[in-house]
Short mmCIF file of C-alpha atoms in Angstrom, two decimals:
data_model
loop_
_atom_site.label_atom_id
_atom_site.label_comp_id
_atom_site.label_asym_id
_atom_site.label_seq_id
_atom_site.Cartn_x
_atom_site.Cartn_y
_atom_site.Cartn_z
CA UNK A 7 -13.06 -23.55 -6.52
CA UNK A 8 -13.76 -20.40 -4.48
CA UNK A 9 -12.36 -17.15 -5.80
CA UNK A 10 -11.69 -15.51 -2.43
CA UNK A 11 -10.48 -12.26 -4.02
CA UNK A 12 -14.03 -11.80 -5.34
CA UNK A 13 -15.65 -12.19 -1.92
CA UNK A 14 -16.22 -8.39 -1.56
CA UNK A 15 -18.61 -8.57 -4.55
CA UNK A 16 -21.29 -9.95 -2.22
CA UNK A 17 -21.62 -6.56 -0.56
CA UNK A 18 -21.61 -4.48 -3.76
CA UNK A 19 -24.14 -3.24 -6.28
CA UNK A 20 -23.04 -1.73 -9.60
CA UNK A 21 -24.84 1.06 -11.44
CA UNK A 22 -23.94 2.16 -14.95
CA UNK A 23 -23.83 5.97 -15.14
CA UNK A 24 -22.89 6.62 -18.76
CA UNK A 25 -21.61 4.94 -21.93
CA UNK A 26 -19.90 6.50 -24.97
CA UNK A 27 -19.50 4.67 -28.27
CA UNK A 28 -17.04 5.82 -30.95
CA UNK A 29 -16.83 4.12 -34.36
CA UNK A 30 -16.04 6.91 -36.83
CA UNK A 31 -12.51 6.74 -38.27
CA UNK A 32 -12.21 10.53 -38.10
CA UNK A 33 -13.23 10.67 -34.44
CA UNK A 34 -10.79 11.07 -31.59
CA UNK A 35 -11.44 10.43 -27.91
CA UNK A 36 -9.34 11.83 -25.11
CA UNK A 37 -9.40 12.12 -21.36
CA UNK A 38 -7.29 14.97 -20.02
CA UNK A 39 -5.03 14.20 -17.09
CA UNK A 40 -7.23 14.14 -13.99
CA UNK A 41 -8.07 12.34 -10.80
CA UNK A 42 -11.19 10.48 -11.93
CA UNK A 43 -14.32 10.71 -9.79
CA UNK A 44 -16.04 7.45 -10.74
CA UNK A 45 -15.06 3.96 -11.86
CA UNK A 46 -14.52 3.68 -15.59
CA UNK A 47 -14.03 0.91 -18.13
CA UNK A 48 -12.50 1.35 -21.58
CA UNK A 49 -13.29 -1.42 -24.08
CA UNK A 50 -10.82 -1.26 -26.95
CA UNK A 51 -12.68 -3.18 -29.66
CA UNK A 52 -10.77 -1.07 -32.20
CA UNK A 53 -8.62 2.02 -32.31
CA UNK A 54 -5.07 3.04 -31.48
CA UNK A 55 -3.79 5.10 -28.61
CA UNK A 56 -2.49 5.05 -25.07
CA UNK A 57 -3.62 5.12 -21.47
CA UNK A 58 -1.68 6.47 -18.49
CA UNK A 59 -2.84 5.25 -15.05
CA UNK A 60 -1.06 6.60 -11.97
CA UNK A 61 2.08 7.25 -13.98
CA UNK A 62 2.07 3.84 -15.69
CA UNK A 63 2.00 4.14 -19.48
CA UNK A 64 0.02 1.56 -21.49
CA UNK A 65 -0.16 1.22 -25.25
CA UNK A 66 -3.82 0.51 -25.94
CA UNK A 67 -4.32 -3.06 -27.13
CA UNK A 68 -7.34 -4.11 -29.16
CA UNK A 69 -9.28 -6.86 -27.45
CA UNK A 70 -8.54 -5.57 -23.95
CA UNK A 71 -10.62 -3.91 -21.25
CA UNK A 72 -9.09 -1.30 -18.94
CA UNK A 73 -10.56 -0.64 -15.49
CA UNK A 74 -9.80 2.45 -13.39
CA UNK A 75 -10.97 3.41 -9.91
CA UNK A 76 -11.90 6.76 -8.31
CA UNK A 77 -8.89 8.71 -7.12
CA UNK A 78 -6.53 7.31 -9.77
CA UNK A 79 -4.65 9.79 -11.94
CA UNK A 80 -5.70 8.94 -15.50
CA UNK A 81 -5.04 10.30 -18.98
CA UNK A 82 -5.93 8.73 -22.34
CA UNK A 83 -6.01 9.36 -26.09
CA UNK A 84 -7.54 7.05 -28.73
CA UNK A 85 -8.10 7.40 -32.50
CA UNK A 86 -8.55 5.41 -35.75
CA UNK A 87 -11.71 3.50 -34.84
CA UNK A 88 -13.45 1.06 -37.16
CA UNK A 89 -16.99 -0.32 -37.07
CA UNK A 90 -16.23 -2.42 -33.98
CA UNK A 91 -15.83 0.83 -32.13
CA UNK A 92 -14.43 1.91 -28.80
CA UNK A 93 -16.45 2.12 -25.56
CA UNK A 94 -16.07 4.31 -22.50
CA UNK A 95 -18.29 3.38 -19.54
CA UNK A 96 -18.66 5.07 -16.17
CA UNK A 97 -20.13 3.27 -13.19
CA UNK A 98 -20.57 3.58 -9.45
CA UNK A 99 -20.29 1.01 -6.68
CA UNK A 100 -23.00 1.08 -4.04
CA UNK A 101 -22.11 -0.93 -0.95
CA UNK A 102 -24.65 -2.82 1.10
CA UNK A 103 -23.26 -2.12 4.57
CA UNK A 104 -26.00 -4.15 6.22
CA UNK A 105 -24.68 -7.34 4.60
CA UNK A 106 -21.25 -6.95 6.25
CA UNK A 107 -20.46 -8.07 9.78
CA UNK A 108 -18.82 -5.46 12.07
CA UNK A 109 -15.30 -6.78 11.46
CA UNK A 110 -15.75 -6.64 7.68
CA UNK A 111 -17.11 -3.09 7.95
CA UNK A 112 -14.03 -2.05 9.93
CA UNK A 113 -11.54 -3.31 7.39
CA UNK A 114 -13.44 -3.04 4.12
CA UNK A 115 -11.20 -1.72 1.36
CA UNK A 116 -11.62 1.67 -0.21
CA UNK A 117 -12.51 1.39 -3.91
CA UNK A 118 -12.48 -2.38 -3.50
CA UNK A 119 -13.54 -3.46 -7.00
CA UNK A 120 -11.39 -6.58 -7.28
CA UNK A 121 -9.85 -5.86 -10.71
CA UNK A 122 -7.93 -2.82 -11.92
CA UNK A 123 -5.79 -2.15 -14.96
CA UNK A 124 -5.78 -4.21 -18.15
CA UNK A 125 -7.81 -7.38 -18.67
CA UNK A 126 -7.23 -9.28 -21.94
CA UNK A 127 -10.72 -10.35 -23.00
CA UNK A 128 -11.00 -14.00 -24.03
CA UNK A 129 -13.96 -13.40 -26.32
CA UNK A 130 -13.80 -9.87 -27.76
CA UNK A 131 -16.81 -10.57 -29.98
CA UNK A 132 -19.02 -11.35 -26.96
CA UNK A 133 -17.88 -8.25 -25.08
CA UNK A 134 -18.33 -6.05 -28.15
CA UNK A 135 -21.88 -7.35 -28.75
CA UNK A 136 -22.71 -6.73 -25.09
CA UNK A 137 -21.36 -3.19 -25.28
CA UNK A 138 -23.25 -2.44 -28.49
CA UNK A 139 -26.52 -3.68 -27.00
CA UNK A 140 -25.91 -1.78 -23.76
CA UNK A 141 -25.31 1.43 -25.74
CA UNK A 142 -28.53 0.97 -27.75
CA UNK A 143 -30.64 0.19 -24.69
CA UNK A 144 -29.05 3.04 -22.73
CA UNK A 145 -30.21 5.60 -25.31
CA UNK A 146 -33.69 4.09 -25.77
CA UNK A 147 -36.82 6.04 -24.80
CA UNK A 148 -38.39 2.88 -23.37
CA UNK A 149 -37.56 2.75 -19.63
CA UNK A 150 -37.69 -1.05 -19.68
CA UNK A 151 -35.01 -1.09 -22.37
CA UNK A 152 -32.90 1.27 -20.29
CA UNK A 153 -33.34 -1.02 -17.32
CA UNK A 154 -32.09 -3.86 -19.52
CA UNK A 155 -28.88 -1.91 -20.14
CA UNK A 156 -28.16 -2.15 -16.38
CA UNK A 157 -28.73 -5.91 -16.44
CA UNK A 158 -26.44 -6.39 -19.44
CA UNK A 159 -23.82 -4.22 -17.75
CA UNK A 160 -23.76 -6.68 -14.82
CA UNK A 161 -23.24 -9.50 -17.34
CA UNK A 162 -20.34 -7.61 -18.92
CA UNK A 163 -18.70 -7.11 -15.50
CA UNK A 164 -19.08 -10.83 -14.81
CA UNK A 165 -17.39 -11.69 -18.11
CA UNK A 166 -14.49 -9.32 -17.44
CA UNK A 167 -14.00 -10.69 -13.93
CA UNK A 168 -14.00 -14.25 -15.24
CA UNK A 169 -11.51 -13.41 -17.97
CA UNK A 170 -9.18 -11.70 -15.50
CA UNK A 171 -8.82 -15.04 -13.70
CA UNK A 172 -8.18 -17.11 -16.81
CA UNK A 173 -5.96 -15.03 -19.08
CA UNK A 174 -2.24 -15.81 -18.96
CA UNK A 175 0.04 -12.98 -20.16
CA UNK A 176 2.97 -13.98 -22.36
CA UNK A 177 4.48 -10.59 -23.19
CA UNK A 178 7.08 -9.80 -20.52
CA UNK A 179 6.06 -6.17 -20.00
CA UNK A 180 2.38 -7.06 -19.81
CA UNK A 181 3.25 -9.98 -17.53
CA UNK A 182 5.07 -7.63 -15.16
CA UNK A 183 2.12 -5.21 -15.11
CA UNK A 184 -0.21 -8.14 -14.50
CA UNK A 185 1.98 -9.37 -11.64
CA UNK A 186 2.06 -5.88 -10.11
CA UNK A 187 -1.74 -5.87 -10.24
CA UNK A 188 -1.70 -9.33 -8.68
CA UNK A 189 0.34 -7.96 -5.76
CA UNK A 190 -2.21 -5.16 -5.26
CA UNK A 191 -5.09 -7.64 -5.26
CA UNK A 192 -3.41 -10.26 -3.00
CA UNK A 193 -1.26 -8.08 -0.73
CA UNK A 194 -3.02 -9.44 2.38
CA UNK A 195 -1.66 -12.92 1.64
CA UNK A 196 1.84 -14.33 2.11
CA UNK A 197 3.58 -13.70 -1.21
CA UNK A 198 7.02 -14.97 -2.20
CA UNK A 199 9.28 -14.27 -5.17
CA UNK A 200 8.69 -17.84 -6.33
CA UNK A 201 4.91 -17.32 -6.36
CA UNK A 202 5.13 -13.98 -8.14
CA UNK A 203 7.59 -15.32 -10.71
CA UNK A 204 5.14 -18.14 -11.42
CA UNK A 205 2.34 -15.60 -11.95
CA UNK A 206 4.61 -13.74 -14.39
CA UNK A 207 5.58 -16.98 -16.12
CA UNK A 208 9.32 -16.44 -15.59
CA UNK A 209 12.18 -17.85 -13.59
CA UNK A 210 12.66 -16.20 -10.20
CA UNK A 211 15.97 -14.65 -11.19
CA UNK A 212 14.65 -13.30 -14.49
CA UNK A 213 11.52 -11.94 -12.79
CA UNK A 214 13.48 -10.12 -10.07
CA UNK A 215 15.76 -8.48 -12.63
CA UNK A 216 12.97 -7.38 -14.99
CA UNK A 217 10.64 -6.17 -12.21
CA UNK A 218 13.33 -3.91 -10.73
CA UNK A 219 14.33 -2.65 -14.16
CA UNK A 220 10.73 -1.72 -15.00
CA UNK A 221 9.61 -0.21 -11.67
CA UNK A 222 12.82 0.84 -9.97
CA UNK A 223 12.40 -1.38 -6.89
CA UNK A 224 12.04 -5.07 -6.14
CA UNK A 225 8.71 -6.89 -6.07
CA UNK A 226 9.06 -7.52 -2.32
CA UNK A 227 9.80 -3.84 -1.70
CA UNK A 228 6.73 -2.91 -3.73
CA UNK A 229 4.61 -5.33 -1.71
CA UNK A 230 5.80 -3.70 1.53
CA UNK A 231 5.17 -0.17 0.20
CA UNK A 232 1.67 -1.11 -0.99
CA UNK A 233 0.81 -2.75 2.33
CA UNK A 234 1.90 0.31 4.29
CA UNK A 235 -0.10 2.58 1.96
CA UNK A 236 -3.21 0.51 2.68
CA UNK A 237 -2.48 0.71 6.41
CA UNK A 238 -2.19 4.49 6.14
CA UNK A 239 -5.56 4.70 4.41
CA UNK A 240 -7.21 2.80 7.26
CA UNK A 241 -5.51 5.03 9.82
CA UNK A 242 -6.69 8.18 8.03
CA UNK A 243 -10.24 6.92 7.56
CA UNK A 244 -10.75 5.98 11.19
CA UNK A 245 -8.39 6.55 14.09
CA UNK A 246 -10.07 3.94 16.29
CA UNK A 247 -8.69 0.76 14.75
CA UNK A 248 -6.14 -1.12 16.82
CA UNK A 249 -2.69 -1.32 15.29
CA UNK A 250 -2.75 -5.09 15.62
CA UNK A 251 -5.95 -5.30 13.56
CA UNK A 252 -4.56 -2.99 10.88
CA UNK A 253 -1.32 -5.00 10.70
CA UNK A 254 -3.26 -8.26 10.25
CA UNK A 255 -5.49 -6.72 7.62
CA UNK A 256 -2.56 -5.62 5.42
CA UNK A 257 -0.74 -8.94 5.70
CA UNK A 258 1.59 -8.57 8.72
CA UNK A 259 1.24 -11.07 11.58
CA UNK A 260 4.25 -9.85 13.50
CA UNK A 261 3.38 -6.55 15.23
CA UNK A 262 6.99 -5.58 15.89
CA UNK A 263 7.97 -6.18 12.26
CA UNK A 264 4.94 -4.16 11.09
CA UNK A 265 5.95 -1.20 13.27
CA UNK A 266 9.54 -1.37 12.06
CA UNK A 267 8.52 -1.61 8.40
CA UNK A 268 6.01 1.23 8.77
CA UNK A 269 8.64 3.57 10.21
CA UNK A 270 11.23 2.48 7.63
CA UNK A 271 8.90 3.35 4.74
CA UNK A 272 7.17 6.45 6.12
CA UNK A 273 9.74 7.84 8.56
CA UNK A 274 7.09 7.88 11.30
CA UNK A 275 6.10 5.19 13.85
CA UNK A 276 2.54 3.94 13.22
CA UNK A 277 1.24 5.18 16.58
CA UNK A 278 2.59 8.66 15.86
CA UNK A 279 1.11 8.56 12.33
CA UNK A 280 -2.32 7.70 13.76
CA UNK A 281 -2.05 10.54 16.26
CA UNK A 282 -0.85 13.00 13.62
CA UNK A 283 -3.60 11.95 11.20
CA UNK A 284 -6.08 13.37 13.70
CA UNK A 285 -4.35 16.76 13.64
CA UNK A 286 -6.18 19.43 11.67
CA UNK A 287 -3.68 21.23 9.45
CA UNK A 288 -5.02 23.91 7.09
CA UNK A 289 -3.30 24.80 3.81
CA UNK A 290 -3.82 28.53 3.42
CA UNK A 291 -2.18 28.87 -0.01
CA UNK A 292 -2.00 26.61 -3.10
CA UNK A 293 1.70 25.65 -2.86
CA UNK A 294 1.31 24.47 0.73
CA UNK A 295 -0.83 21.55 -0.45
CA UNK A 296 1.90 19.91 -2.54
CA UNK A 297 4.34 20.07 0.38
CA UNK A 298 1.85 18.72 2.95
CA UNK A 299 0.95 15.78 0.70
CA UNK A 300 4.64 14.80 0.55
CA UNK A 301 4.66 14.81 4.37
CA UNK A 302 1.66 12.43 4.34
CA UNK A 303 -0.69 15.12 5.62
CA UNK A 304 -4.21 15.48 4.27
CA UNK A 305 -5.08 19.16 4.79
CA UNK A 306 -8.28 19.69 6.75
CA UNK A 307 -8.84 22.81 4.65
CA UNK A 308 -7.45 23.98 1.32
CA UNK A 309 -8.27 26.60 -1.34
CA UNK A 310 -11.51 25.65 -3.08
CA UNK A 311 -10.14 26.26 -6.59
CA UNK A 312 -7.31 23.77 -6.20
CA UNK A 313 -7.69 20.22 -7.65
CA UNK A 314 -6.10 18.50 -4.62
CA UNK A 315 -8.99 19.72 -2.45
CA UNK A 316 -11.58 17.72 -4.39
CA UNK A 317 -9.12 14.86 -4.85
CA UNK A 318 -8.84 14.25 -1.12
CA UNK A 319 -12.59 14.55 -0.59
CA UNK A 320 -13.02 11.74 -3.14
CA UNK A 321 -10.03 9.61 -2.17
CA UNK A 322 -11.01 9.27 1.47
CA UNK A 323 -14.78 9.50 0.95
CA UNK A 324 -15.06 12.32 3.43
CA UNK A 325 -16.32 15.88 3.53
CA UNK A 326 -13.79 16.81 6.19
CA UNK A 327 -11.57 18.66 3.71
CA UNK A 328 -13.03 22.15 3.82
CA UNK A 329 -12.78 24.14 0.54
CA UNK A 330 -11.66 27.63 1.57
CA UNK A 331 -13.26 30.62 -0.12
CA UNK A 332 -11.23 33.14 -2.10
CA UNK A 333 -12.51 36.18 -0.19
CA UNK A 334 -10.16 37.21 2.64
CA UNK A 335 -12.75 37.85 5.36
CA UNK A 336 -14.81 34.76 4.46
CA UNK A 337 -11.66 32.64 4.48
CA UNK A 338 -10.72 33.84 7.98
CA UNK A 339 -14.24 33.19 9.23
CA UNK A 340 -14.16 29.62 7.85
CA UNK A 341 -10.86 28.94 9.62
CA UNK A 342 -12.14 30.30 12.93
CA UNK A 343 -15.10 27.92 12.76
CA UNK A 344 -12.80 25.02 11.84
CA UNK A 345 -10.44 25.43 14.82
CA UNK A 346 -7.36 23.96 13.08
CA UNK A 347 -4.32 22.82 15.05
CA UNK A 348 -1.97 24.53 12.56
CA UNK A 349 -2.19 26.85 9.55
CA UNK A 350 0.41 26.63 6.79
CA UNK A 351 0.98 29.46 4.32
CA UNK A 352 3.62 31.13 2.16
CA UNK A 353 5.42 34.14 3.60
CA UNK A 354 5.70 36.13 0.36
CA UNK A 355 1.95 35.75 -0.25
CA UNK A 356 0.90 36.94 3.22
CA UNK A 357 0.90 40.49 4.55
CA UNK A 358 2.05 41.18 8.17
CA UNK A 359 -1.54 42.06 9.11
CA UNK A 360 -2.83 38.81 7.64
CA UNK A 361 -0.17 36.80 9.47
CA UNK A 362 -1.21 38.37 12.77
CA UNK A 363 -4.87 37.52 12.14
CA UNK A 364 -4.03 33.90 11.32
CA UNK A 365 -1.80 33.51 14.38
CA UNK A 366 -4.80 34.42 16.53
CA UNK A 367 -6.72 31.47 15.04
CA UNK A 368 -3.99 28.80 15.42
CA UNK A 369 -0.20 28.39 15.41
CA UNK A 370 0.77 29.36 11.87
CA UNK A 371 3.89 28.84 9.80
CA UNK A 372 4.69 30.76 6.65
CA UNK A 373 7.24 28.95 4.51
CA UNK A 374 10.04 31.30 3.41
CA UNK A 375 9.57 30.81 -0.32
CA UNK A 376 11.80 33.32 -2.08
CA UNK A 377 15.48 32.36 -2.14
CA UNK A 378 14.90 28.73 -1.15
CA UNK A 379 14.47 25.66 -3.36
CA UNK A 380 11.60 23.19 -3.00
CA UNK A 381 13.64 20.74 -0.92
CA UNK A 382 14.36 23.50 1.60
CA UNK A 383 10.67 24.45 1.62
CA UNK A 384 9.81 20.84 2.48
CA UNK A 385 12.46 20.54 5.19
CA UNK A 386 11.52 23.82 6.87
CA UNK A 387 7.85 22.88 6.93
CA UNK A 388 8.69 19.39 8.24
CA UNK A 389 10.78 20.92 11.01
CA UNK A 390 7.83 23.09 12.13
CA UNK A 391 5.44 20.10 12.11
CA UNK A 392 7.99 17.76 13.76
CA UNK A 393 8.06 15.57 10.64
CA UNK A 394 11.74 15.82 9.72
CA UNK A 395 12.18 12.05 9.52
CA UNK A 396 9.20 11.72 7.17
CA UNK A 397 10.62 14.48 4.94
CA UNK A 398 14.03 12.81 4.69
CA UNK A 399 12.46 9.43 3.86
CA UNK A 400 10.37 11.08 1.14
CA UNK A 401 13.38 12.92 -0.29
CA UNK A 402 15.47 9.74 -0.32
CA UNK A 403 12.68 7.97 -2.21
CA UNK A 404 12.53 10.89 -4.67
CA UNK A 405 16.28 10.73 -5.33
CA UNK A 406 16.09 6.96 -6.01
CA UNK A 407 13.16 7.49 -8.35
CA UNK A 408 14.93 10.32 -10.20
CA UNK A 409 18.00 8.13 -10.65
CA UNK A 410 15.82 5.32 -12.01
CA UNK A 411 14.04 7.64 -14.47
CA UNK A 412 17.39 9.06 -15.64
CA UNK A 413 18.57 5.57 -16.48
CA UNK A 414 15.35 4.78 -18.36
CA UNK A 415 15.31 7.91 -20.55
CA UNK A 416 19.01 8.61 -21.14
CA UNK A 417 19.14 6.66 -24.41
CA UNK A 418 16.29 8.70 -25.93
CA UNK A 419 17.27 12.08 -24.52
CA UNK A 420 21.08 11.68 -24.67
CA UNK A 421 22.67 15.13 -25.16
CA UNK A 422 19.54 16.89 -26.46
CA UNK A 423 19.20 20.51 -25.43
CA UNK A 424 15.76 21.01 -23.89
CA UNK A 425 13.59 24.12 -23.92
CA UNK A 426 10.43 24.20 -21.75
CA UNK A 427 7.91 26.75 -23.04
CA UNK A 428 4.75 27.73 -21.19
CA UNK A 429 2.06 29.74 -22.96
CA UNK A 430 -0.08 31.82 -20.60
CA UNK A 431 -2.53 34.24 -22.18
CA UNK A 432 -0.54 36.33 -24.64
CA UNK A 433 2.79 35.55 -22.99
CA UNK A 434 5.45 32.99 -23.95
CA UNK A 435 7.64 32.02 -21.00
CA UNK A 436 10.78 29.86 -21.01
CA UNK A 437 10.95 27.97 -17.69
CA UNK A 438 14.15 27.77 -15.67
CA UNK A 439 15.18 25.73 -12.66
CA UNK A 440 13.04 27.38 -9.91
CA UNK A 441 9.96 25.97 -11.62
CA UNK A 442 8.95 22.52 -12.81
CA UNK A 443 12.07 22.84 -14.98
CA UNK A 444 14.12 21.83 -11.94
CA UNK A 445 12.92 18.24 -12.41
CA UNK A 446 14.38 18.09 -15.92
CA UNK A 447 17.51 20.20 -15.54
CA UNK A 448 18.59 19.46 -11.96
CA UNK A 449 17.12 16.04 -11.16
CA UNK A 450 17.14 14.31 -14.56
CA UNK A 451 20.33 16.04 -15.75
CA UNK A 452 18.88 17.03 -19.12
CA UNK A 453 20.93 19.73 -20.82
CA UNK A 454 19.13 23.11 -21.03
CA UNK A 455 18.98 24.92 -24.35
CA UNK A 456 21.39 27.79 -24.94
CA UNK A 457 20.24 30.96 -23.21
CA UNK A 458 17.91 29.36 -20.63
CA UNK A 459 18.38 31.42 -17.45
CA UNK A 460 18.53 28.83 -14.67
CA UNK A 461 18.54 31.57 -12.03
CA UNK A 462 14.97 32.60 -12.87
CA UNK A 463 11.70 30.62 -12.72
CA UNK A 464 10.80 31.95 -16.18
CA UNK A 465 11.87 34.45 -18.80
CA UNK A 466 9.42 36.06 -21.19
CA UNK A 467 10.23 35.73 -24.91
CA UNK A 468 8.71 36.51 -28.28
CA UNK A 469 8.03 33.73 -30.82
CA UNK A 470 10.80 35.14 -32.99
CA UNK A 471 13.27 34.63 -30.09
CA UNK A 472 12.84 30.86 -29.92
CA UNK A 473 15.34 30.08 -32.65
CA UNK A 474 18.25 31.63 -30.72
CA UNK A 475 17.94 28.98 -28.00
CA UNK A 476 18.99 26.33 -30.55
CA UNK A 477 16.87 23.70 -28.76
CA UNK A 478 16.64 20.27 -30.36
CA UNK A 479 13.90 19.13 -27.96
CA UNK A 480 10.83 21.13 -26.88
CA UNK A 481 8.39 20.61 -24.02
CA UNK A 482 5.25 22.73 -24.40
CA UNK A 483 2.69 23.70 -21.72
CA UNK A 484 -0.41 25.57 -22.89
CA UNK A 485 -2.80 26.93 -20.27
CA UNK A 486 -6.42 25.93 -20.75
CA UNK A 487 -8.05 29.37 -21.17
CA UNK A 488 -9.16 30.57 -24.60
CA UNK A 489 -6.50 33.29 -24.91
CA UNK A 490 -3.66 30.83 -24.20
CA UNK A 491 -5.05 28.36 -26.72
CA UNK A 492 -5.32 31.14 -29.30
CA UNK A 493 -1.69 32.16 -28.66
CA UNK A 494 -0.62 28.55 -29.16
CA UNK A 495 -2.41 28.27 -32.50
CA UNK A 496 -0.86 31.57 -33.61
CA UNK A 497 2.61 30.27 -32.73
CA UNK A 498 2.04 26.88 -34.35
CA UNK A 499 1.04 28.46 -37.66
CA UNK A 500 3.95 30.92 -37.73
CA UNK A 501 6.97 30.36 -39.96
CA UNK A 502 9.54 30.85 -37.13
CA UNK A 503 7.94 27.90 -35.31
CA UNK A 504 8.09 25.62 -38.33
CA UNK A 505 11.78 26.43 -38.79
CA UNK A 506 12.81 25.31 -35.30
CA UNK A 507 15.12 22.27 -35.27
CA UNK A 508 13.00 20.44 -32.68
CA UNK A 509 9.84 20.97 -34.74
CA UNK A 510 11.46 19.75 -37.97
CA UNK A 511 12.86 16.67 -36.18
CA UNK A 512 9.55 15.81 -34.49
CA UNK A 513 10.93 16.29 -30.96
CA UNK A 514 8.06 18.31 -29.50
CA UNK A 515 6.18 16.97 -26.48
CA UNK A 516 3.36 18.40 -24.41
CA UNK A 517 2.41 18.64 -20.76
CA UNK A 518 -1.03 19.70 -19.55
CA UNK A 519 -0.94 22.88 -17.46
CA UNK A 520 -3.20 21.23 -14.91
CA UNK A 521 -1.08 19.83 -12.05
CA UNK A 522 2.37 20.60 -13.39
CA UNK A 523 2.78 24.33 -12.98
CA UNK A 524 3.43 24.25 -9.22
CA UNK A 525 6.86 24.26 -7.62
CA UNK A 526 6.22 21.66 -4.90
CA UNK A 527 7.51 18.27 -3.80
CA UNK A 528 4.41 16.28 -4.71
CA UNK A 529 3.97 17.73 -8.21
CA UNK A 530 7.66 17.14 -8.96
CA UNK A 531 7.27 13.49 -8.00
CA UNK A 532 4.40 13.24 -10.47
CA UNK A 533 6.59 14.98 -13.07
CA UNK A 534 9.11 12.13 -12.87
CA UNK A 535 6.28 9.77 -13.90
CA UNK A 536 5.43 12.07 -16.79
CA UNK A 537 9.06 12.19 -18.00
CA UNK A 538 9.16 8.40 -17.91
CA UNK A 539 5.99 8.23 -19.97
CA UNK A 540 7.32 10.68 -22.55
CA UNK A 541 10.82 9.39 -23.11
CA UNK A 542 11.24 5.90 -21.72
CA UNK A 543 13.45 3.64 -23.84
CA UNK A 544 11.21 0.77 -24.97
CA UNK A 545 13.76 -1.11 -27.06
#
């Protein structure tokens, strides 16, 4: 029988880039939250921990392999290894373009390795022996041995791909995740509830109920959303594809229905999206990026020090996203050479002289930041770019998602009083509602601790002040620099910290400073995923 979903393998070569092997019980392995740059595989021969992929939380299961692709948002933590060990492998895909006909080149999928997520390995012993031999050969001084590690890596990939076809999930949560992955791998085909329920091993009615409970929307809605996302990627990568060809590629054979569905999901007709995707819109300041992303705009230029800049260069395999320098004059010179259609900045961060200089380069809009909430920021920017419909669609999706997350966490959070503490250098700041705190206090309806000033983004406190907030749940953000880390260790070892109710009750959770500290639409959407991961009711 032909496995048509594996057809793209004919045009791919796979090169192992690195392998880590952990087997010491005292060792810990972690991957901080990041958009990964290469494909990776985690082989959980032993160990305990968790893996978060694009907001989906997974308890690590021994005997499974986990595959992630470039551009995915990934975080992981694993500990308690035994002699069987735990393996972390990085690899690249090299495509043989010459082996593809012109039509296949036009519609080839980005990051098209045919399996993502968890694969339950049928023979863990075989996979573990392969990994152990690969690790030994990889570190060998003999170049022939190192070459053998590449050959064995191909064999390991073959085993994983075979197992992904044969394994049948029985656990309902794992079955739902597996079915969601199945949708992503077969979205070009005609899929029905009956088919998907069969993949999940459930009755249609039971499958529909559980899928919506777990993900917040129906399986058919998810299929439509995923198809439109794939269509958008093709439109961004190359503006010369015909709409009819794109519709066929993502599984729609009725052009009128495709156009209607595209506009329903994105708020923009597909022809207008293709035209707009060719516009060059520069993000002059950091916060502009998170608002443009929500409006489905990939900035043509963005500050070099911001993670989204590199993320988009990787995600769309293009160098068209220009990293802007920090120096004022150099930054202006780069924009003049770029000739953008629009420049987007923040009014409170731009002097009148700077605004005048930017207006000479291109039409510029400076979002009125102070005194407005993030929804208003998004709407005002959308109005300037003629993307009001897209903004309202995005906001409606956000409200549905927030409602879903509230329902999922309310049992665990209940009437807890939450305090969000950010440690920056030597300063301890309690976050209010005009910060990422707005997601928790305003959108998820979590009760703030006594004394949290919701009218301010943050309020500086001393460690001895924390007890007066009477918080019974803490959310901690520690910046990554050495001074912030030192301040955190000082706080953690102080007696006032140990006496806090939340600390004594074990209700302290952590967020990485990377990504979350911005007050923008896109980062708040990601924050909903993080809240779900932290506090979802799993009973």
